[in-house]
Short mmCIF file of C-alpha atoms and ligand atoms in Angstrom, two decimals:
data_model
loop_
_atom_site.label_atom_id
_atom_site.label_comp_id
_atom_site.label_asym_id
_atom_site.label_seq_id
_atom_site.Cartn_x
_atom_site.Cartn_y
_atom_site.Cartn_z
CA MET K 223 74.14 131.44 105.84
CA PRO K 224 77.41 129.51 105.65
CA LYS K 225 77.49 126.65 103.16
CA LYS K 226 77.36 123.14 104.55
CA LEU K 227 79.87 120.36 104.00
CA PHE K 228 79.23 116.61 104.37
CA ILE K 229 82.15 114.14 104.20
CA GLN K 230 81.84 110.35 103.96
CA THR K 231 85.10 108.54 104.72
CA TYR K 232 86.10 105.01 103.72
CA GLY K 233 89.20 103.23 105.00
CA CYS K 234 92.04 103.62 107.44
CA GLN K 235 93.25 106.15 110.03
CA MET K 236 95.20 108.02 107.34
CA ASN K 237 91.96 108.59 105.48
CA GLN K 238 90.10 109.71 108.58
CA TYR K 239 92.92 112.13 109.21
CA ASP K 240 92.76 113.37 105.61
CA SER K 241 89.02 113.95 106.03
CA GLU K 242 89.80 116.16 109.02
CA ARG K 243 92.21 118.12 106.84
CA ILE K 244 89.57 118.42 104.12
CA ALA K 245 87.09 119.73 106.70
CA GLN K 246 89.60 122.23 108.03
CA VAL K 247 90.49 123.52 104.58
CA MET K 248 86.82 124.06 103.73
CA ILE K 249 85.91 125.50 107.16
CA ARG K 250 88.69 128.03 106.65
CA ASN K 251 86.89 128.90 103.40
CA GLY K 252 83.58 129.60 105.13
CA TYR K 253 81.92 126.17 105.26
CA VAL K 254 80.42 124.47 108.31
CA GLN K 255 80.29 120.70 108.68
CA THR K 256 76.99 118.81 108.78
CA GLU K 257 76.10 115.21 109.60
CA ARG K 258 73.09 115.45 107.27
CA ILE K 259 73.93 114.64 103.66
CA ASP K 260 70.52 115.91 102.50
CA ALA K 261 71.30 119.37 103.96
CA ALA K 262 74.78 119.68 102.43
CA ASP K 263 75.88 122.06 99.66
CA LEU K 264 79.16 120.22 99.19
CA ILE K 265 79.15 116.40 99.44
CA LEU K 266 82.56 114.71 99.46
CA LEU K 267 83.53 111.05 99.42
CA ASN K 268 87.05 110.33 100.71
CA THR K 269 87.93 106.89 99.37
CA CYS K 270 90.33 104.01 100.01
CA SER K 271 91.36 101.37 97.47
CA VAL K 272 93.78 99.24 99.49
CA ARG K 273 91.55 96.17 99.42
CA ASP K 274 88.59 94.60 97.78
CA LYS K 275 85.96 96.11 95.59
CA ALA K 276 86.71 99.71 96.48
CA GLU K 277 85.76 101.07 93.07
CA GLN K 278 82.33 99.38 92.99
CA LYS K 279 81.59 100.71 96.47
CA VAL K 280 82.40 104.24 95.31
CA TYR K 281 80.32 104.02 92.13
CA SER K 282 77.40 102.63 94.07
CA ALA K 283 77.54 105.44 96.71
CA LEU K 284 77.79 108.07 93.98
CA GLY K 285 74.80 106.52 92.18
CA ASN K 286 72.73 106.87 95.36
CA TRP K 287 73.80 110.48 95.80
CA LYS K 288 72.29 111.67 92.51
CA GLU K 289 69.00 112.34 94.29
CA PHE K 290 70.62 115.04 96.45
CA LYS K 291 71.59 116.97 93.32
CA ASP K 292 68.17 116.42 91.78
CA HIS K 293 66.38 117.80 94.84
CA ARG K 294 68.45 120.91 95.52
CA ASP K 295 70.10 123.48 93.25
CA GLY K 296 73.81 124.13 93.49
CA VAL K 297 74.81 120.92 95.27
CA ILE K 298 78.41 119.97 94.41
CA ILE K 299 79.67 116.38 94.66
CA GLY K 300 83.37 115.50 94.83
CA VAL K 301 85.48 112.35 95.23
CA GLY K 302 88.92 112.34 96.85
CA GLY K 303 91.43 109.77 98.17
CA CYS K 304 92.88 106.63 96.65
CA VAL K 305 90.06 105.73 94.24
CA ALA K 306 90.06 109.30 92.92
CA GLN K 307 93.83 109.09 92.42
CA GLN K 308 93.52 105.74 90.68
CA GLU K 309 90.48 106.41 88.48
CA GLY K 310 90.93 110.15 87.68
CA GLU K 311 88.95 111.19 84.56
CA ASN K 312 87.20 107.81 84.44
CA LEU K 313 85.14 108.77 87.46
CA LEU K 314 83.79 111.87 85.68
CA LYS K 315 83.06 109.84 82.55
CA ARG K 316 81.16 107.17 84.43
CA VAL K 317 79.29 109.48 86.83
CA PRO K 318 77.72 112.40 84.93
CA HIS K 319 76.51 114.12 88.12
CA LEU K 320 80.02 114.12 89.68
CA ASP K 321 81.68 117.58 89.75
CA ILE K 322 85.17 117.20 91.25
CA VAL K 323 87.89 114.53 91.41
CA PHE K 324 90.83 115.34 93.73
CA GLY K 325 93.80 113.05 94.47
CA THR K 326 95.60 112.20 97.70
CA HIS K 327 98.06 115.14 97.41
CA ASN K 328 95.48 117.74 96.44
CA ILE K 329 93.45 118.55 99.53
CA HIS K 330 94.89 122.08 99.61
CA LYS K 331 93.50 122.63 96.08
CA LEU K 332 89.90 121.87 97.05
CA PRO K 333 88.66 125.48 97.55
CA GLU K 334 90.03 126.36 94.10
CA LEU K 335 88.30 123.34 92.54
CA VAL K 336 84.97 124.20 94.18
CA GLU K 337 85.35 127.76 92.90
CA GLN K 338 85.91 126.43 89.35
CA VAL K 339 82.64 124.48 89.55
CA GLU K 340 80.73 127.47 90.91
CA SER K 341 82.06 130.15 88.58
CA GLU K 342 82.95 128.27 85.39
CA ARG K 343 80.64 125.24 85.66
CA ALA K 344 83.85 123.23 85.16
CA ARG K 345 84.30 119.57 86.22
CA PRO K 346 87.92 119.65 87.45
CA VAL K 347 90.21 116.63 87.95
CA GLU K 348 93.34 117.31 90.06
CA VAL K 349 95.52 114.28 90.79
CA THR K 350 99.07 115.73 90.73
CA PHE K 351 101.69 114.08 92.96
CA TYR K 352 104.16 116.42 94.73
CA ARG K 353 107.69 115.60 95.95
CA ASP K 354 107.97 118.78 98.04
CA PRO K 355 106.40 118.13 101.49
CA ALA K 356 104.92 121.67 101.47
CA TYR K 357 101.69 120.17 100.08
CA MET K 358 101.06 118.58 103.49
CA GLU K 359 101.14 121.98 105.22
CA ASP K 360 97.68 122.87 103.97
CA VAL K 361 96.10 123.96 107.21
CA ASP K 362 97.23 126.41 109.90
CA GLY K 363 97.02 124.73 113.30
CA ARG K 364 96.26 121.75 111.13
CA THR K 365 95.41 118.96 113.53
CA GLN K 366 91.98 118.50 115.02
CA VAL K 367 92.21 117.48 118.61
CA HIS K 368 90.06 114.60 119.90
CA GLY K 369 89.94 115.23 123.59
CA ALA K 370 93.47 114.67 124.78
CA LYS K 371 94.61 112.63 121.74
CA ALA K 372 95.72 113.76 118.28
CA TYR K 373 96.95 112.29 115.01
CA VAL K 374 100.05 113.88 113.48
CA THR K 375 101.13 113.04 109.93
CA ILE K 376 104.90 112.71 109.70
CA MET K 377 105.22 111.31 106.18
CA GLN K 378 103.14 110.11 103.25
CA GLY K 379 103.58 107.57 100.47
CA CYS K 380 105.68 104.43 100.28
CA ASN K 381 108.80 103.35 98.38
CA LYS K 382 108.48 99.65 99.11
CA VAL K 383 107.65 97.29 96.27
CA CYS K 384 105.23 94.81 97.88
CA SER K 385 103.61 93.05 94.97
CA PHE K 386 100.05 93.12 96.37
CA CYS K 387 99.97 96.76 97.45
CA ILE K 388 98.37 99.67 95.66
CA VAL K 389 99.62 102.32 98.14
CA PRO K 390 102.68 103.52 96.15
CA HIS K 391 100.43 103.94 93.11
CA VAL K 392 97.72 105.97 94.87
CA ARG K 393 99.65 107.73 97.63
CA GLY K 394 102.88 108.32 95.70
CA ARG K 395 106.53 108.03 96.70
CA GLU K 396 107.70 108.62 100.27
CA VAL K 397 107.72 112.26 101.34
CA SER K 398 108.66 113.21 104.93
CA ARG K 399 107.43 116.37 106.63
CA PRO K 400 110.24 118.53 108.01
CA SER K 401 110.98 117.50 111.60
CA ALA K 402 110.91 121.13 112.79
CA LYS K 403 107.27 121.40 111.68
CA ILE K 404 106.33 118.12 113.36
CA ILE K 405 107.93 119.14 116.66
CA ALA K 406 106.32 122.60 116.54
CA GLU K 407 102.94 121.02 115.84
CA ILE K 408 103.21 118.57 118.73
CA GLU K 409 104.40 121.30 121.11
CA SER K 410 101.38 123.37 120.17
CA LEU K 411 99.06 120.37 120.61
CA VAL K 412 100.48 119.70 124.08
CA ALA K 413 99.94 123.37 124.96
CA GLN K 414 96.26 122.81 124.00
CA GLY K 415 96.00 119.85 126.41
CA VAL K 416 96.94 116.89 124.19
CA LYS K 417 98.57 114.05 126.14
CA GLU K 418 98.88 111.37 123.43
CA VAL K 419 99.99 111.65 119.80
CA MET K 420 99.74 109.01 117.09
CA LEU K 421 102.41 109.60 114.44
CA LEU K 422 100.95 108.62 111.09
CA GLY K 423 102.32 107.57 107.73
CA GLN K 424 102.17 104.68 105.27
CA ASN K 425 105.64 103.62 106.40
CA VAL K 426 106.63 105.77 109.38
CA ASN K 427 109.80 103.92 110.24
CA SER K 428 111.46 104.96 106.99
CA TYR K 429 110.89 108.59 108.01
CA GLY K 430 113.64 110.95 106.85
CA LYS K 431 115.58 108.36 104.86
CA LEU K 432 115.21 110.19 101.56
CA THR K 433 115.71 113.71 102.90
CA PRO K 434 119.40 114.63 103.23
CA GLY K 435 120.17 116.00 106.70
CA GLU K 436 116.78 114.99 108.17
CA TRP K 437 116.52 113.06 111.44
CA SER K 438 115.89 109.34 111.37
CA PHE K 439 112.58 108.02 112.72
CA ALA K 440 114.31 106.94 115.95
CA GLU K 441 115.77 110.43 116.42
CA LEU K 442 112.35 111.96 115.77
CA LEU K 443 110.90 109.69 118.47
CA ARG K 444 113.61 110.74 120.93
CA ARG K 445 112.88 114.42 120.29
CA VAL K 446 109.11 113.95 120.59
CA ASP K 447 109.70 111.97 123.78
CA ALA K 448 111.48 115.00 125.25
CA ILE K 449 108.47 117.33 124.76
CA ASP K 450 107.38 118.42 128.19
CA GLY K 451 103.81 117.43 129.09
CA LEU K 452 103.38 114.71 126.44
CA GLU K 453 102.44 111.42 128.12
CA ARG K 454 102.10 108.87 125.32
CA ILE K 455 103.52 108.35 121.82
CA ARG K 456 102.22 105.80 119.33
CA PHE K 457 102.89 105.34 115.63
CA THR K 458 101.51 103.45 112.68
CA THR K 459 102.25 101.83 110.30
CA SER K 460 105.71 100.28 109.98
CA HIS K 461 107.50 97.98 107.60
CA PRO K 462 109.61 95.13 109.07
CA GLN K 463 112.59 96.03 106.84
CA ASP K 464 112.89 99.38 108.65
CA LEU K 465 112.79 98.07 112.23
CA SER K 466 116.37 99.30 112.77
CA PRO K 467 118.59 98.67 115.83
CA GLU K 468 118.28 102.42 116.54
CA LEU K 469 114.48 102.14 116.61
CA ILE K 470 114.71 99.14 118.93
CA GLU K 471 116.85 101.27 121.27
CA ALA K 472 114.23 104.04 121.14
CA PHE K 473 111.68 101.57 122.53
CA ALA K 474 114.09 100.81 125.36
CA ASN K 475 114.89 104.47 126.12
CA CYS K 476 111.89 106.68 125.33
CA ALA K 477 109.77 106.80 128.49
CA HIS K 478 106.62 107.99 126.71
CA LEU K 479 106.76 105.60 123.74
CA CYS K 480 103.99 103.05 124.33
CA GLU K 481 105.01 99.39 124.46
CA HIS K 482 103.09 98.34 121.35
CA LEU K 483 104.33 97.75 117.82
CA HIS K 484 102.09 97.06 114.84
CA LEU K 485 104.39 95.27 112.41
CA PRO K 486 102.62 93.75 109.39
CA VAL K 487 104.08 90.32 108.55
CA GLN K 488 101.48 89.30 105.91
CA SER K 489 102.51 85.60 105.79
CA GLY K 490 104.52 83.03 107.75
CA SER K 491 105.85 81.35 104.62
CA ASP K 492 109.17 82.35 103.02
CA SER K 493 107.99 81.41 99.54
CA VAL K 494 104.81 83.53 99.88
CA LEU K 495 106.86 86.41 101.35
CA ALA K 496 109.15 86.19 98.31
CA ARG K 497 106.16 86.29 95.92
CA MET K 498 104.86 89.26 97.92
CA ARG K 499 108.32 90.93 97.55
CA ARG K 500 108.35 91.83 101.23
CA GLY K 501 112.15 91.89 101.46
CA TYR K 502 112.51 89.70 104.57
CA THR K 503 112.25 86.05 105.55
CA ARG K 504 110.15 84.66 108.37
CA GLN K 505 113.33 84.19 110.47
CA GLU K 506 114.57 87.72 109.83
CA TYR K 507 111.18 89.06 110.92
CA LEU K 508 111.19 86.90 114.06
CA ASP K 509 114.78 87.88 114.92
CA ARG K 510 113.81 91.57 114.86
CA LEU K 511 110.82 90.96 117.15
CA MET K 512 113.02 88.98 119.55
CA ARG K 513 115.67 91.72 119.63
CA LEU K 514 112.97 94.25 120.47
CA ARG K 515 111.52 91.97 123.16
CA ASP K 516 115.00 91.62 124.67
CA ARG K 517 115.42 95.39 124.93
CA CYS K 518 111.82 96.14 125.90
CA PRO K 519 110.29 93.09 127.62
CA LYS K 520 106.88 94.76 128.07
CA VAL K 521 106.36 95.30 124.33
CA VAL K 522 103.39 93.62 122.63
CA PHE K 523 102.86 93.09 118.92
CA SER K 524 100.03 93.24 116.45
CA THR K 525 100.14 92.46 112.75
CA ASP K 526 98.39 92.24 109.37
CA ILE K 527 97.87 88.89 107.60
CA ILE K 528 96.83 88.23 104.02
CA VAL K 529 95.39 84.79 103.25
CA GLY K 530 94.92 83.29 99.80
CA PHE K 531 97.77 85.13 98.09
CA PRO K 532 98.23 83.67 94.56
CA ARG K 533 99.50 80.05 94.59
CA GLU K 534 99.35 79.84 98.43
CA THR K 535 99.30 76.11 99.23
CA ASP K 536 97.88 74.45 102.35
CA ALA K 537 101.45 73.91 103.58
CA GLU K 538 102.37 77.58 103.07
CA PHE K 539 99.19 78.66 104.85
CA ALA K 540 99.97 76.30 107.74
CA GLN K 541 103.21 78.26 108.27
CA THR K 542 101.18 81.41 108.87
CA LEU K 543 99.21 79.59 111.59
CA GLU K 544 102.51 78.41 113.11
CA LEU K 545 103.84 81.96 113.10
CA LEU K 546 100.76 83.20 114.98
CA GLU K 547 101.30 80.42 117.53
CA SER K 548 104.94 81.32 118.01
CA VAL K 549 104.71 85.15 118.18
CA LYS K 550 101.45 85.28 120.12
CA TYR K 551 100.33 88.65 118.82
CA ASP K 552 97.89 90.60 120.97
CA GLU K 553 95.81 91.39 117.91
CA ILE K 554 95.80 90.79 114.16
CA TYR K 555 94.03 92.33 111.17
CA SER K 556 93.43 89.63 108.57
CA PHE K 557 92.34 89.94 104.96
CA MET K 558 91.58 87.77 101.96
CA TYR K 559 93.89 88.66 99.08
CA SER K 560 92.25 90.80 96.41
CA PRO K 561 94.10 91.75 93.23
CA ARG K 562 94.57 95.52 92.99
CA PRO K 563 94.97 97.44 89.73
CA GLN K 564 98.54 98.37 88.66
CA THR K 565 100.16 96.03 91.21
CA VAL K 566 102.88 93.51 90.28
CA ALA K 567 100.93 90.59 91.77
CA ALA K 568 97.87 91.43 89.67
CA LYS K 569 100.07 91.47 86.55
CA LEU K 570 102.16 88.37 87.32
CA PHE K 571 99.71 85.97 88.97
CA ASP K 572 96.21 84.68 88.51
CA ASP K 573 94.02 85.11 91.59
CA ASP K 574 93.97 81.32 91.75
CA VAL K 575 93.07 80.49 95.37
CA PRO K 576 89.30 79.82 95.25
CA LYS K 577 87.10 82.19 97.28
CA GLY K 578 85.86 79.28 99.42
CA VAL K 579 89.44 78.34 100.36
CA LYS K 580 90.28 81.97 101.16
CA LYS K 581 87.24 82.19 103.44
CA GLU K 582 88.15 78.93 105.17
CA ARG K 583 91.72 80.13 105.76
CA LEU K 584 90.51 83.47 107.07
CA THR K 585 88.21 81.71 109.54
CA LYS K 586 91.09 79.48 110.69
CA VAL K 587 93.39 82.47 111.23
CA GLN K 588 90.74 84.41 113.10
CA THR K 589 89.67 81.46 115.27
CA LEU K 590 93.25 80.74 116.28
CA GLN K 591 93.93 84.41 117.01
CA ARG K 592 90.78 84.69 119.15
CA GLU K 593 92.10 81.86 121.34
CA ILE K 594 95.53 83.49 121.58
CA SER K 595 94.06 86.93 122.39
CA LEU K 596 91.76 85.45 125.02
CA GLY K 597 94.65 83.56 126.64
CA LYS K 598 96.85 86.67 126.70
CA ASN K 599 94.06 88.87 128.04
CA ARG K 600 93.28 86.36 130.82
CA GLN K 601 96.92 86.53 131.92
CA ARG K 602 96.38 90.25 132.55
CA ILE K 603 93.69 89.70 135.20
CA GLY K 604 94.91 91.15 138.49
CA GLU K 605 97.48 93.45 136.83
CA LEU K 606 97.63 97.15 137.53
CA GLU K 607 97.55 99.28 134.37
CA GLU K 608 97.67 102.97 133.49
CA ILE K 609 94.47 103.56 131.51
CA PHE K 610 94.03 106.57 129.25
CA PHE K 611 90.26 107.13 129.11
CA ASP K 612 88.88 107.92 125.63
CA GLY K 613 85.12 108.21 126.17
CA PRO K 614 82.00 106.10 126.66
CA SER K 615 82.41 102.34 126.26
CA LYS K 616 81.25 100.82 122.95
CA LEU K 617 79.33 98.33 125.12
CA LYS K 618 76.91 101.22 125.82
CA ASN K 619 76.59 100.12 129.44
CA GLY K 620 77.41 103.45 131.05
CA GLN K 621 81.08 102.50 131.48
CA LEU K 622 84.07 104.35 130.04
CA MET K 623 86.54 102.92 127.56
CA GLY K 624 90.26 103.45 127.76
CA ARG K 625 93.53 101.92 126.59
CA THR K 626 96.56 100.47 128.31
CA ARG K 627 99.99 101.59 127.14
CA THR K 628 100.06 98.27 125.24
CA ASN K 629 96.90 99.38 123.37
CA ARG K 630 94.47 96.94 125.04
CA ILE K 631 90.91 98.21 125.37
CA VAL K 632 89.67 98.32 128.97
CA ASN K 633 86.07 99.04 130.03
CA VAL K 634 85.68 100.55 133.48
CA ALA K 635 82.85 101.98 135.60
CA ALA K 636 84.21 105.49 136.07
CA PRO K 637 82.96 109.09 136.11
CA ALA K 638 82.87 111.08 132.84
CA SER K 639 85.42 113.47 134.38
CA PHE K 640 88.03 110.72 133.79
CA ILE K 641 87.81 111.18 130.00
CA GLY K 642 91.18 112.49 128.83
CA GLN K 643 92.86 111.41 132.08
CA ILE K 644 95.36 108.64 132.79
CA VAL K 645 94.27 106.65 135.84
CA PRO K 646 95.49 103.45 137.54
CA VAL K 647 93.08 100.55 137.02
CA ARG K 648 93.11 96.94 138.26
CA ILE K 649 92.16 94.40 135.53
CA THR K 650 89.34 92.18 136.76
CA SER K 651 88.22 90.09 133.77
CA ALA K 652 88.91 89.46 130.09
CA THR K 653 87.36 88.57 126.74
CA ALA K 654 89.25 88.04 123.47
CA ASN K 655 88.67 91.66 122.42
CA SER K 656 88.79 93.68 125.62
CA LEU K 657 89.42 93.79 129.35
CA LEU K 658 87.28 94.85 132.28
CA GLY K 659 88.83 96.79 135.14
CA GLU K 660 88.13 98.76 138.27
CA VAL K 661 89.50 102.11 139.27
CA LEU K 662 92.02 101.94 142.03
CA TRP K 663 90.54 104.66 144.22
CA ASP K 664 93.22 104.21 146.83
CA LYS K 665 96.22 105.35 144.82
CA SER K 666 98.79 104.91 147.57
CA GLY K 667 101.42 102.55 146.25
CA ALA K 668 99.87 102.43 142.76
CA ASP K 669 102.27 104.91 141.21
CA SER K 670 105.38 103.10 142.38
CA GLN K 671 103.92 99.75 141.28
CA LEU K 672 103.14 101.18 137.83
CA GLU K 673 106.65 102.61 137.59
CA GLY K 674 107.96 99.12 138.42
CA ASN K 675 105.68 97.59 135.77
CA ARG K 676 107.26 99.70 133.07
CA LEU K 677 110.85 98.79 133.86
N1 SAM F 3 102.76 99.43 105.50
C1 SAM F 3 101.98 98.25 105.56
C2 SAM F 3 102.85 97.03 105.27
O1 SAM F 3 103.89 96.86 105.87
O2 SAM F 3 102.45 96.19 104.47
C3 SAM F 3 100.83 98.36 104.58
C4 SAM F 3 99.55 98.85 105.19
S1 SAM F 3 98.12 98.53 104.14
C5 SAM F 3 97.58 100.10 103.93
C6 SAM F 3 97.10 97.70 105.28
C7 SAM F 3 97.00 96.23 105.08
O3 SAM F 3 96.08 95.90 104.06
C8 SAM F 3 98.27 95.54 104.64
O4 SAM F 3 99.19 95.39 105.68
C9 SAM F 3 97.75 94.23 104.10
O5 SAM F 3 97.62 93.25 105.10
C10 SAM F 3 96.36 94.60 103.58
N2 SAM F 3 96.38 94.62 102.11
C11 SAM F 3 97.04 95.47 101.31
N3 SAM F 3 96.85 95.15 100.01
C12 SAM F 3 96.05 94.05 100.00
C13 SAM F 3 95.51 93.25 98.97
N4 SAM F 3 95.77 93.48 97.68
N5 SAM F 3 94.71 92.22 99.33
C14 SAM F 3 94.43 91.97 100.64
N6 SAM F 3 94.94 92.69 101.65
C15 SAM F 3 95.74 93.72 101.34
#
């Protein structure tokens, strides 16, 4: 009987992707994956510590998991990801029934660590950072394909110095995967039927900068764009400092690059941006967006906002609201500031904006954005869009859910055979979060209209 693996994942797309790599590494070593934690021989928690009380959440989950070890012999429990990287030995000290701690660069080491527990009854901690990108090549045919879409890691880590951010401390310095490997991987994915790739990294648009002779991110996009059979390219996440003129040109010239850019701004106030050490002013950020809009008029933007950063005044916060009004993002992700261990902001500033004020500001940001999103979505009623169908709608009403090139969610009554296909759809109604559409069964004229839409 093969041993069973259960993985619980906290956090972002990068972490979900890492969990897929963990699963692949262990499956290659004879494990099968299970959805039932009580049936698992190896229970892993892949953690994220970017925001909030990540550590408490991890300790509380691990506390609950003791019963699985008590009830069955030989169960092994491990913790990976950012909290593992950050806490290291401490996790083993505080959780006596924990067996393995593995950091963000150590997924390839997992079989070895499990073996150490089984044969030596050891409790290994492996949190080494690597500068050689070979550590990312831990799986043959490494990417799991989700229907016709796939994530592809192109780099890891971050060299920026944002004062609030724990990423450089838990994911390490920037390391870019060799472009030849990325291209070969995408070509092989396309041969398996993949039509859309999401290029992943903590700061994708600084791809290649630190590797002499490597392509820039814009060049990588151009080469991926030329892969025959690939229909859509997306990427996340980017830093405004690295939105180069060359990258703006790539948006104008790469036919398969979707017209959506997620560009975290964090605040609309220059003084808060300076305290955050973001390396740009509000105007510099806006100028870059405008230059991109000039070259690619169809492009839409989304962003991340932090409210209640230390010393943020009402007037500084009001500038964030003004920025939302002026850019009119399609979507935002907004967070209350939480001090993170090892970060400059946690060392320099008291977390002095009261929780109640943070909550109030978050509500204001989200209420304003809901109005903006609703207004923008309503403007789309009547438009013809290419929809890439992902699967059943989250509304659980028998419809399918898909996305426009601009990353808007559209729910449509359509047959299951459309999943994985790109189909012309007419938008018929809108809410703040999604659109409703109908399939254009008579396709005559649709293709030329869609072509016109993109120009
Ligand atoms: N590369 C991105 C950037 O340009 O900032 C960072 C992505 S980070 C993993 C995701 C988001 O979490 C950030 O953009 C930020 O809005 C939020 N975040 C990070 N640290 C935070 C903190 N200490 N408190 C609240 N939100 C935080």
